[in-house]
Short mmCIF file of C-alpha atoms in Angstrom, two decimals:
data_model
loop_
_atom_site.label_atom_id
_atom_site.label_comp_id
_atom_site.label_asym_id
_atom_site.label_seq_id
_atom_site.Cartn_x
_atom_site.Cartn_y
_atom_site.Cartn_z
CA UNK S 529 0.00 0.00 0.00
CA UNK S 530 2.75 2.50 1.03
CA UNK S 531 4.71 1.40 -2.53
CA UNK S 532 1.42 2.39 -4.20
CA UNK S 533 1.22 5.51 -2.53
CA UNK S 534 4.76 6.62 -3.09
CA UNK S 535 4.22 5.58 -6.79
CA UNK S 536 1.62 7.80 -6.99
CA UNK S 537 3.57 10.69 -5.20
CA UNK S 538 6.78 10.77 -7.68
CA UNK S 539 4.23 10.31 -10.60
CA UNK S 540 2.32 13.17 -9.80
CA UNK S 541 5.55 14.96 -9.03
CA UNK S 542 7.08 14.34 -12.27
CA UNK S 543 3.58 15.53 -14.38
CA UNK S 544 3.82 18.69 -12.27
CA UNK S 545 7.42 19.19 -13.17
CA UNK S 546 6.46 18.71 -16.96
CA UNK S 547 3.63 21.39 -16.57
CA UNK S 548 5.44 23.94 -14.79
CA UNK S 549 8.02 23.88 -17.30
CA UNK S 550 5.60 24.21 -20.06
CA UNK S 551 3.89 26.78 -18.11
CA UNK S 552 6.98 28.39 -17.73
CA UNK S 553 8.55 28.26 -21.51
CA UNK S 554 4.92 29.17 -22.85
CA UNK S 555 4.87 32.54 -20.36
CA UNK S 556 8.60 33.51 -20.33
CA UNK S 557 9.67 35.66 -23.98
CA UNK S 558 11.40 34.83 -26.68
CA UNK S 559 14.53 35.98 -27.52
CA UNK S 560 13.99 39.04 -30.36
CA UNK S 561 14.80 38.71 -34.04
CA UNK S 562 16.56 41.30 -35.90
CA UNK S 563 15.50 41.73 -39.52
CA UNK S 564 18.20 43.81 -41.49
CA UNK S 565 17.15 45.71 -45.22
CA UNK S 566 20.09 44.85 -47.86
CA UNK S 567 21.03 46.24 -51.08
CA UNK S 568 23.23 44.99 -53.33
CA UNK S 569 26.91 46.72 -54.58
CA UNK S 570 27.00 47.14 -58.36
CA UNK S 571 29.13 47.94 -61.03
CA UNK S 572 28.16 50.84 -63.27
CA UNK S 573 28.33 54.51 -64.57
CA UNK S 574 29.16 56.62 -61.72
CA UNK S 575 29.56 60.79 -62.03
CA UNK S 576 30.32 63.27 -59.52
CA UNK S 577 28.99 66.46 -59.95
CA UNK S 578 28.90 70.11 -58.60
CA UNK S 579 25.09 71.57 -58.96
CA UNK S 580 24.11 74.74 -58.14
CA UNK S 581 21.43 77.10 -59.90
CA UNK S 582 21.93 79.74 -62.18
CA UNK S 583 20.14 82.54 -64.66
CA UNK S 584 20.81 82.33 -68.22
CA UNK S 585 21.38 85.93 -70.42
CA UNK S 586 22.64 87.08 -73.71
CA UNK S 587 26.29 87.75 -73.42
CA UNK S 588 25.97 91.54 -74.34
CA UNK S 589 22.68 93.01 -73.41
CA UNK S 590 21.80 96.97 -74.29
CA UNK S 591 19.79 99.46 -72.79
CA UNK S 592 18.68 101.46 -75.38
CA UNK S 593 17.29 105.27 -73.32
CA UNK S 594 16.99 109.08 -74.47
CA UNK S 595 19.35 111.50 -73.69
CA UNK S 596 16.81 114.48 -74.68
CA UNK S 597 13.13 114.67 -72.63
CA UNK S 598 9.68 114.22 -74.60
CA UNK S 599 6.72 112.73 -76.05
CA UNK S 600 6.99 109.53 -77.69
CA UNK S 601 6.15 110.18 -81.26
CA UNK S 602 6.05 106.56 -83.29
CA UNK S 603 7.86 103.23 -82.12
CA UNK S 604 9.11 101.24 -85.16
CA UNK S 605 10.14 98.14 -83.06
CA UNK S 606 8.81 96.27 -80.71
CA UNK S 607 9.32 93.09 -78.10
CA UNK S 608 11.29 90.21 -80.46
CA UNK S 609 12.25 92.46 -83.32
CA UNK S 610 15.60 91.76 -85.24
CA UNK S 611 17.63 94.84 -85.33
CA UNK S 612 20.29 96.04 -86.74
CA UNK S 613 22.92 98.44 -86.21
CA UNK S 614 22.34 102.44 -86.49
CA UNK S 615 18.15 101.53 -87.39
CA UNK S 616 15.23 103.97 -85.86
CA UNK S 617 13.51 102.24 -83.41
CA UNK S 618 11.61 105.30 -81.61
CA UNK S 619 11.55 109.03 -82.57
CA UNK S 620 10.46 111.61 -80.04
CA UNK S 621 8.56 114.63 -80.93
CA UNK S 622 10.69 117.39 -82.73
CA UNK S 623 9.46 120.65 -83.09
CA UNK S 624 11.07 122.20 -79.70
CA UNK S 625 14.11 121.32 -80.54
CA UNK S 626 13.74 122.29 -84.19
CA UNK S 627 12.70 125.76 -82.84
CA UNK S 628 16.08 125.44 -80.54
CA UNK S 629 18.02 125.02 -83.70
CA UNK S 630 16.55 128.13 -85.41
CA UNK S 631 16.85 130.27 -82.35
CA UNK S 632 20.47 129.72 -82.38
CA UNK S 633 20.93 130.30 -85.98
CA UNK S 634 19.54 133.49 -85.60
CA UNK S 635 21.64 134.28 -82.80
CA UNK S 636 24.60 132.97 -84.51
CA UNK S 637 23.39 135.07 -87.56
CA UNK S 638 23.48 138.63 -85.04
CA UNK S 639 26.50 137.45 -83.70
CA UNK S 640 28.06 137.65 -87.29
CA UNK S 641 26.78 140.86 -87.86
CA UNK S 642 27.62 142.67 -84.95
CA UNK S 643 31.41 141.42 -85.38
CA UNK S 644 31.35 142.44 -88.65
CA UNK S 645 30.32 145.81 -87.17
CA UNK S 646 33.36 146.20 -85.03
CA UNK S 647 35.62 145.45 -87.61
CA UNK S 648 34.48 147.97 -89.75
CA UNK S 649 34.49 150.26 -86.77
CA UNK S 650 37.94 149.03 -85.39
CA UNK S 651 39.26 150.09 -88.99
CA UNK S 652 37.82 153.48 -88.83
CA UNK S 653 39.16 154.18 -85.41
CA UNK S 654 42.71 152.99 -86.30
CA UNK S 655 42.60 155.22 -89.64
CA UNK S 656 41.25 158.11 -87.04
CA UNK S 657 44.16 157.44 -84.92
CA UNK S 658 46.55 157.88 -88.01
CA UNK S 659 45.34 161.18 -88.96
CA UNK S 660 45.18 162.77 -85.57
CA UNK S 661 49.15 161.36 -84.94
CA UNK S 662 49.95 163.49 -88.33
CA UNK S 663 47.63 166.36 -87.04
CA UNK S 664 49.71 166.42 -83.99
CA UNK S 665 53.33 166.42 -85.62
CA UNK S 666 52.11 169.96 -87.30
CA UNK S 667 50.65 170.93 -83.95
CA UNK S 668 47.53 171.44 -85.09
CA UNK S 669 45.95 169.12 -82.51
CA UNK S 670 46.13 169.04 -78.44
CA UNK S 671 47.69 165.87 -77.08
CA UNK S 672 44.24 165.19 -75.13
CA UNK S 673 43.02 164.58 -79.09
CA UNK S 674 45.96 162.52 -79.89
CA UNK S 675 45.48 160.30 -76.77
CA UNK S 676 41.74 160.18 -77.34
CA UNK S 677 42.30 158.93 -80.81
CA UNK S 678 44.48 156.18 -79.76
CA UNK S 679 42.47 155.31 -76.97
CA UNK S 680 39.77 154.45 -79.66
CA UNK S 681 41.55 152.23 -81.80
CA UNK S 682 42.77 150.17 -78.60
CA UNK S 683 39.01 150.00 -77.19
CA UNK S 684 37.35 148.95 -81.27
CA UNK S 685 40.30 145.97 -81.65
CA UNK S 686 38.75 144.67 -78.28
CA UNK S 687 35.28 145.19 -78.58
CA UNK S 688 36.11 143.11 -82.59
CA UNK S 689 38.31 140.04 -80.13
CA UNK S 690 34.58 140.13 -77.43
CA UNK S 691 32.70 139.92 -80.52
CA UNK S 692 34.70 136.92 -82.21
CA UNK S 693 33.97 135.12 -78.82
CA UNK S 694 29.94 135.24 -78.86
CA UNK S 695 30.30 134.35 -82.38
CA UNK S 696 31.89 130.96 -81.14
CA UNK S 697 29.26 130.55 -78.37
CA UNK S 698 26.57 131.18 -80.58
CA UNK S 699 27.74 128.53 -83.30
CA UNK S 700 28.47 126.11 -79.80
CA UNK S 701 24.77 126.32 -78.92
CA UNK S 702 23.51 126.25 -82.92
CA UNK S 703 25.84 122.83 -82.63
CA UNK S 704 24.17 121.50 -79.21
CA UNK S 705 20.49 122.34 -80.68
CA UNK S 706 21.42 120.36 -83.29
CA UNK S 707 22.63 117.29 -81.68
CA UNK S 708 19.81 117.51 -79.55
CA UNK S 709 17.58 117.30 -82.69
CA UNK S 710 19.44 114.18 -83.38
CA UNK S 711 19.07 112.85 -80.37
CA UNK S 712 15.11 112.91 -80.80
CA UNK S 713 15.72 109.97 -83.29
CA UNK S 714 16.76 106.79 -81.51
CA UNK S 715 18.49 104.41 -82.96
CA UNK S 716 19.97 101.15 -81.54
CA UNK S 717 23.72 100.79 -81.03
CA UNK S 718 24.01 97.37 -81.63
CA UNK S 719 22.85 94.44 -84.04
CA UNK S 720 20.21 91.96 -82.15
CA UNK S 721 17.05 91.59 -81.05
CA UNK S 722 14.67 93.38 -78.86
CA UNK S 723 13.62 91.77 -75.86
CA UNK S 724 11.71 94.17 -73.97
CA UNK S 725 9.96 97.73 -74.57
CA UNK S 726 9.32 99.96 -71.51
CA UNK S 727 7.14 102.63 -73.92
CA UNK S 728 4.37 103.24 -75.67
CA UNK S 729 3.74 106.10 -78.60
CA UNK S 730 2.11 108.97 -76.97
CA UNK S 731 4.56 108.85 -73.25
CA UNK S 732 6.55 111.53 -72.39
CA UNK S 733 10.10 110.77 -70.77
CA UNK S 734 12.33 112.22 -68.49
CA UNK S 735 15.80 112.89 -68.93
CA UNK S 736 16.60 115.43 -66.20
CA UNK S 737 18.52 113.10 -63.85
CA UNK S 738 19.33 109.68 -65.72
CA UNK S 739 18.35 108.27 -69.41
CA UNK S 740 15.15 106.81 -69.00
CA UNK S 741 14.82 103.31 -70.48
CA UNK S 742 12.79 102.68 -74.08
CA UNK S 743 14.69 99.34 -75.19
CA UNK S 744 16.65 96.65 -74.03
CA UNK S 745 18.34 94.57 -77.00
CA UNK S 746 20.30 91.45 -76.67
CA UNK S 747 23.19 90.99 -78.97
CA UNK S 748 23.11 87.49 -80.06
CA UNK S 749 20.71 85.19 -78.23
CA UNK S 750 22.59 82.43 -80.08
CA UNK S 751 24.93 82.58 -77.77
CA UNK S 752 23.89 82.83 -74.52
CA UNK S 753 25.56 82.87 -70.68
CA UNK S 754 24.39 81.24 -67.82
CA UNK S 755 25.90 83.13 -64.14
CA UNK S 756 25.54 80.39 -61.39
CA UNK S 757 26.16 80.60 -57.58
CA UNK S 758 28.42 78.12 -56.59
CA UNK S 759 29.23 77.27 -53.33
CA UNK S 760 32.30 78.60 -51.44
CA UNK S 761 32.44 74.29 -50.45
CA UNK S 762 32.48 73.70 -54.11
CA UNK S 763 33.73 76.31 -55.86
CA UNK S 764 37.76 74.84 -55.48
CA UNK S 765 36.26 71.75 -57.64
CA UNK S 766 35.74 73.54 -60.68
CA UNK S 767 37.89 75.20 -63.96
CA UNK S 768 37.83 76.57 -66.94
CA UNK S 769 36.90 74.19 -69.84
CA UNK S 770 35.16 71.93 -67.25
CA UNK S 771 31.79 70.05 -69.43
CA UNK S 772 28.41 71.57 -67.93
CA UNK S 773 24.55 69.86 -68.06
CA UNK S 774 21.68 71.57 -67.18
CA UNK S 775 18.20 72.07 -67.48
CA UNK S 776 15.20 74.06 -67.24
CA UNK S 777 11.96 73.91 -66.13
CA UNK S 778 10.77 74.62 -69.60
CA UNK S 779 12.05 71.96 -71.23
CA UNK S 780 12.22 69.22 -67.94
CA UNK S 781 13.29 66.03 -70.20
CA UNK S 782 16.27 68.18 -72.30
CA UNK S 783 19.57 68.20 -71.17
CA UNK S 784 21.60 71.30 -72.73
CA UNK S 785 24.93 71.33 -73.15
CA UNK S 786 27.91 74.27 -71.83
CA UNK S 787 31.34 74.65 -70.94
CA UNK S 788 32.04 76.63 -67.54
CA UNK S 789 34.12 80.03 -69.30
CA UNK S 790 35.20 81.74 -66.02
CA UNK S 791 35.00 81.42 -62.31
CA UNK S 792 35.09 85.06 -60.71
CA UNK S 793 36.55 86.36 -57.94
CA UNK S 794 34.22 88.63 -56.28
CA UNK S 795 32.17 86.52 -53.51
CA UNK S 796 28.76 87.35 -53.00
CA UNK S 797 27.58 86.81 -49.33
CA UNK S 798 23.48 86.13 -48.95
CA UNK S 799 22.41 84.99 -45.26
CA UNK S 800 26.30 84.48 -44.30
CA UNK S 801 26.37 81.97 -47.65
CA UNK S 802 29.68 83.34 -49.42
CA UNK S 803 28.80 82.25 -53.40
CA UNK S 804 30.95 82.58 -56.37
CA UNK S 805 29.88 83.36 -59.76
CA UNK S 806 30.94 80.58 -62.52
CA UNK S 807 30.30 81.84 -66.27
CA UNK S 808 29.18 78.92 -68.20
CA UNK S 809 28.98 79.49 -72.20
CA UNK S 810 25.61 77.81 -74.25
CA UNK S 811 24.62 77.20 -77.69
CA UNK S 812 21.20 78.44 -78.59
CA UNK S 813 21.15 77.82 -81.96
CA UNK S 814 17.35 76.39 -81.90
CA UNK S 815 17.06 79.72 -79.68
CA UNK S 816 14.96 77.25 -77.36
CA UNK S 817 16.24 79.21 -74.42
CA UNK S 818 15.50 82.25 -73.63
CA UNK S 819 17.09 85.42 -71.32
CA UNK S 820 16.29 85.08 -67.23
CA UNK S 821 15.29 81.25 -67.38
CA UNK S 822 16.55 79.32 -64.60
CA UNK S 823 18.50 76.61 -64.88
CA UNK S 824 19.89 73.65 -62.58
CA UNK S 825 23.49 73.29 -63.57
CA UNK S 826 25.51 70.30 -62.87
CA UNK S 827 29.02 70.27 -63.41
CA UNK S 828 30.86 66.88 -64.05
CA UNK S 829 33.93 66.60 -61.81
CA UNK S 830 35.08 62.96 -62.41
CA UNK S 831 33.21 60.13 -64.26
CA UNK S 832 33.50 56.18 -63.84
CA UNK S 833 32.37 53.93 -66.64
CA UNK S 834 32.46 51.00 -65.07
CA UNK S 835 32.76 51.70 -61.05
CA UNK S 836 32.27 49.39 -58.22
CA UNK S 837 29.67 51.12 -55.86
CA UNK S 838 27.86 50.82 -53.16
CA UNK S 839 24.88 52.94 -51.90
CA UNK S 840 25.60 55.61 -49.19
CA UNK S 841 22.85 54.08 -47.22
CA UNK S 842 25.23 51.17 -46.33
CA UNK S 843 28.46 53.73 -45.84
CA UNK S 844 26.41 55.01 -43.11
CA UNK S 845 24.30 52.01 -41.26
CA UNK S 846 25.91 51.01 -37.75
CA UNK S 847 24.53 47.32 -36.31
CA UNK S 848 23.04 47.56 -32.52
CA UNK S 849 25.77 47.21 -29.98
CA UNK S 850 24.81 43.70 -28.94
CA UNK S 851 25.81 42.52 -32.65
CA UNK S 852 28.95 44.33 -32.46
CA UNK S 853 32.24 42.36 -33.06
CA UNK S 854 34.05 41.56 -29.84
CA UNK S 855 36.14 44.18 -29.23
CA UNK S 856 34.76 46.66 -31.56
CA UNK S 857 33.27 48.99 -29.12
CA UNK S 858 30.81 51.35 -30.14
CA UNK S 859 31.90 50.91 -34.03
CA UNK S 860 34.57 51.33 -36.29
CA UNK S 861 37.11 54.27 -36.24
CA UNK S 862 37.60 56.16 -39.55
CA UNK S 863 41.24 56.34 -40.04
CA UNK S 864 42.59 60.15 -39.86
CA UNK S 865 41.92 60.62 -36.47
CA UNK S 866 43.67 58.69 -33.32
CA UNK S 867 40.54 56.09 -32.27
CA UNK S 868 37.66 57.86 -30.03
CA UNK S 869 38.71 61.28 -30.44
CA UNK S 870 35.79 63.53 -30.47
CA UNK S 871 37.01 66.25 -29.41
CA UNK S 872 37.65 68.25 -31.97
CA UNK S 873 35.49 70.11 -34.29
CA UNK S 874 34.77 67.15 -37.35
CA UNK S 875 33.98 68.25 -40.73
CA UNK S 876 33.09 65.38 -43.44
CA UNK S 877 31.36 63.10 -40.66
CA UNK S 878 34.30 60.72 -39.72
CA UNK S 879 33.84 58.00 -37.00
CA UNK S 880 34.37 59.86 -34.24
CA UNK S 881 31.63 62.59 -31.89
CA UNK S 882 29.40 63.62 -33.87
CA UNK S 883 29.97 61.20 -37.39
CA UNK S 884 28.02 57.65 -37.47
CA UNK S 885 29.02 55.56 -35.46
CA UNK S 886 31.07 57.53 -32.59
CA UNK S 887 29.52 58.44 -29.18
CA UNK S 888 26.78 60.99 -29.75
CA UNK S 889 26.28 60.04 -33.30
CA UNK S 890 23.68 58.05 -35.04
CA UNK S 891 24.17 54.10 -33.97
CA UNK S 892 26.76 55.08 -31.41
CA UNK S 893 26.09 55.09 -27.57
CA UNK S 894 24.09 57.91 -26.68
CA UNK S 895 25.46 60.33 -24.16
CA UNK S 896 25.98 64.10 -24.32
CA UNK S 897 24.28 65.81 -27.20
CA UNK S 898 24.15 64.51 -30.66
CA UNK S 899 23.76 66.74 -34.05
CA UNK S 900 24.51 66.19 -37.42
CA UNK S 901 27.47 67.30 -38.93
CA UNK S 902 28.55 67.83 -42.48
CA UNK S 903 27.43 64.95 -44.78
CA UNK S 904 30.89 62.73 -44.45
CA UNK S 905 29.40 59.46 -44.69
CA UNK S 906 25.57 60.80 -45.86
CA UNK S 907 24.27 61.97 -49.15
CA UNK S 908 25.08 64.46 -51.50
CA UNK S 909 28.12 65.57 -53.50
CA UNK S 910 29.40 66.35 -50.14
CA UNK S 911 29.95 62.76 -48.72
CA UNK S 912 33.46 62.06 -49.98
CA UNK S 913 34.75 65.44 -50.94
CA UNK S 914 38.21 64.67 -49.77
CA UNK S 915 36.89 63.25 -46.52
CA UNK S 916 36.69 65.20 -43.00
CA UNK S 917 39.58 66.14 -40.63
CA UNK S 918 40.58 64.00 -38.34
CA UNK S 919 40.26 65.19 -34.28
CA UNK S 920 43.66 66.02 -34.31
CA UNK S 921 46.08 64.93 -37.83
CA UNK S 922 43.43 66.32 -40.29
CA UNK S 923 44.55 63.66 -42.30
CA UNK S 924 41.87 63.00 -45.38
CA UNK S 925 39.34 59.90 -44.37
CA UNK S 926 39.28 57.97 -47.11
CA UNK S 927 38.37 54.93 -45.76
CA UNK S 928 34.57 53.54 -44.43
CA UNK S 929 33.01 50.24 -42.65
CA UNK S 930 30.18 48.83 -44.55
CA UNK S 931 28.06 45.46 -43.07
CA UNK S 932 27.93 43.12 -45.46
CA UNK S 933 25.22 40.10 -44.51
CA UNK S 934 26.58 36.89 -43.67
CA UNK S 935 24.93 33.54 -41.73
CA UNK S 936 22.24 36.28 -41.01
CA UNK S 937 24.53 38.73 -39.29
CA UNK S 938 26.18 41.95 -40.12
CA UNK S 939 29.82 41.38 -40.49
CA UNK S 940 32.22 44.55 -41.05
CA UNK S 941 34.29 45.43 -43.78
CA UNK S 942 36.92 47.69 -44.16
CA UNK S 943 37.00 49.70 -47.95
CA UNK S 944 38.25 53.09 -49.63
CA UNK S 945 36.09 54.95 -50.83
CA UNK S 946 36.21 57.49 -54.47
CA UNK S 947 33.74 59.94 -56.26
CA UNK S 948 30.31 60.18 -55.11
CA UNK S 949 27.45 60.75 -56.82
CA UNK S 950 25.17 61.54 -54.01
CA UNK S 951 23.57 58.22 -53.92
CA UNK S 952 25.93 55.81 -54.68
CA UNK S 953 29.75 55.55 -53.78
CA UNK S 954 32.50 54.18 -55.80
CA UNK S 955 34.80 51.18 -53.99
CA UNK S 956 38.85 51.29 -54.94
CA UNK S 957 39.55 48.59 -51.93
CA UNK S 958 37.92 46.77 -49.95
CA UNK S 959 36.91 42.83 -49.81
CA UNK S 960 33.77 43.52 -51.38
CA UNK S 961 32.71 42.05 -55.01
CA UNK S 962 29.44 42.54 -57.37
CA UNK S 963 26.23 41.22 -55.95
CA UNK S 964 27.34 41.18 -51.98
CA UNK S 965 24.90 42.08 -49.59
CA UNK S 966 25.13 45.14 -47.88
CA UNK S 967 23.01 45.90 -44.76
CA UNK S 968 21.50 49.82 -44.95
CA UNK S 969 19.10 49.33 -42.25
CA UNK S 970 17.55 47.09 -39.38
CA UNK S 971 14.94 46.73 -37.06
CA UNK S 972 13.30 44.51 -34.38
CA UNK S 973 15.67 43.40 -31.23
CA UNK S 974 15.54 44.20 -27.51
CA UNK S 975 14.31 47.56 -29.13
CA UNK S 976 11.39 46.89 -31.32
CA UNK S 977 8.61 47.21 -28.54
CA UNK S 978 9.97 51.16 -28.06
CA UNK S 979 9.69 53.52 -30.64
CA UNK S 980 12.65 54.23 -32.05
CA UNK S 981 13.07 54.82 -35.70
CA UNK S 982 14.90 51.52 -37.52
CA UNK S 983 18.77 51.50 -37.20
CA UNK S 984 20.63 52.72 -39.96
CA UNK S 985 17.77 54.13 -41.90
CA UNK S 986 16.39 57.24 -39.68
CA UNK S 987 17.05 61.04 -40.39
CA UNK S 988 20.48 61.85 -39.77
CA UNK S 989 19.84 64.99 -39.63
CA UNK S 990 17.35 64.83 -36.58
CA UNK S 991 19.35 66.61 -33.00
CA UNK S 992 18.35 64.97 -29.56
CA UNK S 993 19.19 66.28 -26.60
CA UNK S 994 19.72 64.02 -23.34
#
């Protein structure tokens, strides 16, 4: 009886055993998966380009004004008319400055009377002064007479020089009426075409202070400029003779063609952003573009037929900490820099404070504050433009850690980097061939019950203070 009992006892003891443990697995959680986004690395075209946006314009552009004030008598142009050299493209009314030109012919006519006048009288006081000098050798005239005489001749020669003078100012102001007269027939200075009119027949202009504006006419839109604002970042990337693409919003599937002339000196400063002025020259020969368009220029600064790249996505994804490599600590060190330094100010996003990867920046243990910094490892022309300083050397940073996927985890690999096209990035070392899997982003893990954004694929440019 006690055997049965005790039977009974370890039986029961054993099914309770089995339970609890069922009980136990079935309540207690299981261990989080990660699941990790991949894209592939490539081989293909890869450019780097400078863009920046620009204004196009004729190369010589003319504002045709009036130098004389008036009412607009007849227009013989108007907006898109082909000029040419020396043509009438506006008269202005004439008749007061025809009656200008008469008044000073008359004067200049008096004028050449009156000296004629004093000559005649100049001669008759010097023949005067000769008779009264014999008169006075015979003493048959005072001295007072004699001096009187003389006195004349002097005073007629003078009055003949005043006269000769007001002669010359009256043919001065017949010769200023007249080119005033002229200048009531405009005519433009240049051959081209007319691109805007500011008047209409019947206005009166103003030319007391400054010319006022009737025309403006563009040389040769055949040839046209565009003036772009180029970064002060950018602007060391470019020369003369460089090969220029660009659009407009006119014509959004058209790629037009230019060469970048001249990149000038003087800096122009908007909002603290110092820009610099490259001149790019353009055909126009369909004359498809047209003066004050805008157009996004891109500049070609290197070109790769056949590049390995890899997306910039994967240049800057960092793996949570517990699927770090032994002894990696918070992630890998960009070279440039001695390992951890943060201290100093990083430009180009290395792996240090502040870049991917280092404390306070995306992936790396949070502490401090974290920002973004310049795109070093993110998008844009910017990512690899030389690299960033180091904390300390300044050294370039060349090289990156991207995560390729292997057995399901994200194993590291060390690779140089080239040109950049914004998106992708081209590979000149690294252990990395065509078709590998590169991890760009993950999510699930201890974290996926909180509400953080997926590692590796959130806004870099988002700042969190703790």
């Amino acid at each position: 009886m006690k055997k049965r009992v005790l039977t009974w006892i370890l039986t029961l003891a054993v099914v309770g055993g089995v339970v609890a443990g069922i009980v136990w697995k079935l309540r207690s959680p299981s261990e989080p998966e990660y699941r990790f986004e991949t894209a592939q690395v490539e081989r293909g075209r890869l450019t780097s380009s400078v863009t920046a946006s620009g204004t196009l314009s004729a190369l010589v552009t003319v504002e045709v004004g009036s130098q004389v004030s008036g009412r607009i008598e007849k227009l013989f142009v108007d907006f898109n008319s082909e000029v040419k050299k020396d043509q009438v493209v506006a008269t202005i009314e004439p008749m007061l400055f025809q009656a200008d030109v008469r008044k000073a012919r008359a004067n200049l006519m008096a004028a050449t009377g009156n000296l004629a006048r004093a000559k005649a009288e100049a001669d008759l006081a010097e023949k005067q002064h000769a008779r009264t000098q014999g008169l006075r050798a015979e003493g048959l005239v005072s001295q007072a007479d004699a001096d009187t005489a003389a006195a004349n001749t002097i005073a007629a020669k003078a009055n003949v020089e005043a006269l000769k003078g007001a002669v010359e100012q009256n043919r001065a102001a017949l010769y200023q009426a007249e080119v005033n007269l002229a200048y009531t027939t405009i005519k433009s200075p240049i051959d081209g075409m007319v691109i805007s009119r500011d008047v209409n027949v019947g206005q009166t202009v103003a030319a007391s202070l400054a010319a006022p504006k009737l025309f403006t006419i563009a040389e040769d839109l055949r040839k046209m400029q565009v003036d772009t604002f180029v970064a002060e970042a950018d602007v060391g990337k470019l020369a003369a003779g460089m090969a220029v693409r660009f659009t407009v919003d006119a014509f959004p599937n058209r790629r037009f063609q230019g060469v970048v002339r001249e990149i000038r000196n003087a800096a122009q400063t908007v909002q603290n952003v110092v820009t610099y002025d490259a001149v790019i020259d353009v055909g126009n020969e369909d004359m498809a573009l047209k003066p004050g368009m805008t157009a996004n220029v891109s500049v070609v600064v290197a070109e790769k037929d056949d590049a390995l790249k890899v997306p910039n996505a994967a240049l800057r994804f960092r793996p949570p900490a517990e699927l770090m490599p032994a002894g990696s600590g918070s992630g890998a060190v960009a070279e440039g820099g001695p390992p951890g330094a943060g201290s100093g100010r990083r430009r180009g996003g290395a792996n240090g404070a502040g870049g991917p990867g280092g404390p306070g920046g995306p992936g790396g243990p949070e502490g401090g504050m974290r920002r973004r910094g310049p795109p070093g490892e993110g998008e844009g022309p910017q990512a690899f433009r030389g690299g960033g300083e180091g904390a300390e050397g300044g050294a370039p940073v060349t090289r990156r850690t991207v995560w390729i996927l292997r057995d399901g985890k994200p194993q590291p690999v060390r690779i140089t980097v080239g040109i950049t096209d914004g998106t992708s990035t081209e590979v000149l070392e690294g252990e990395l061939k065509e078709s590998d899997e590169l991890v760009i982003s993950s999510s699930g893990g201890p974290s996926a019950s909180g509400t953080s954004a997926p590692r590796g694929g959130g806004n870099p440019g988002m700042r969190r203070m703790f």
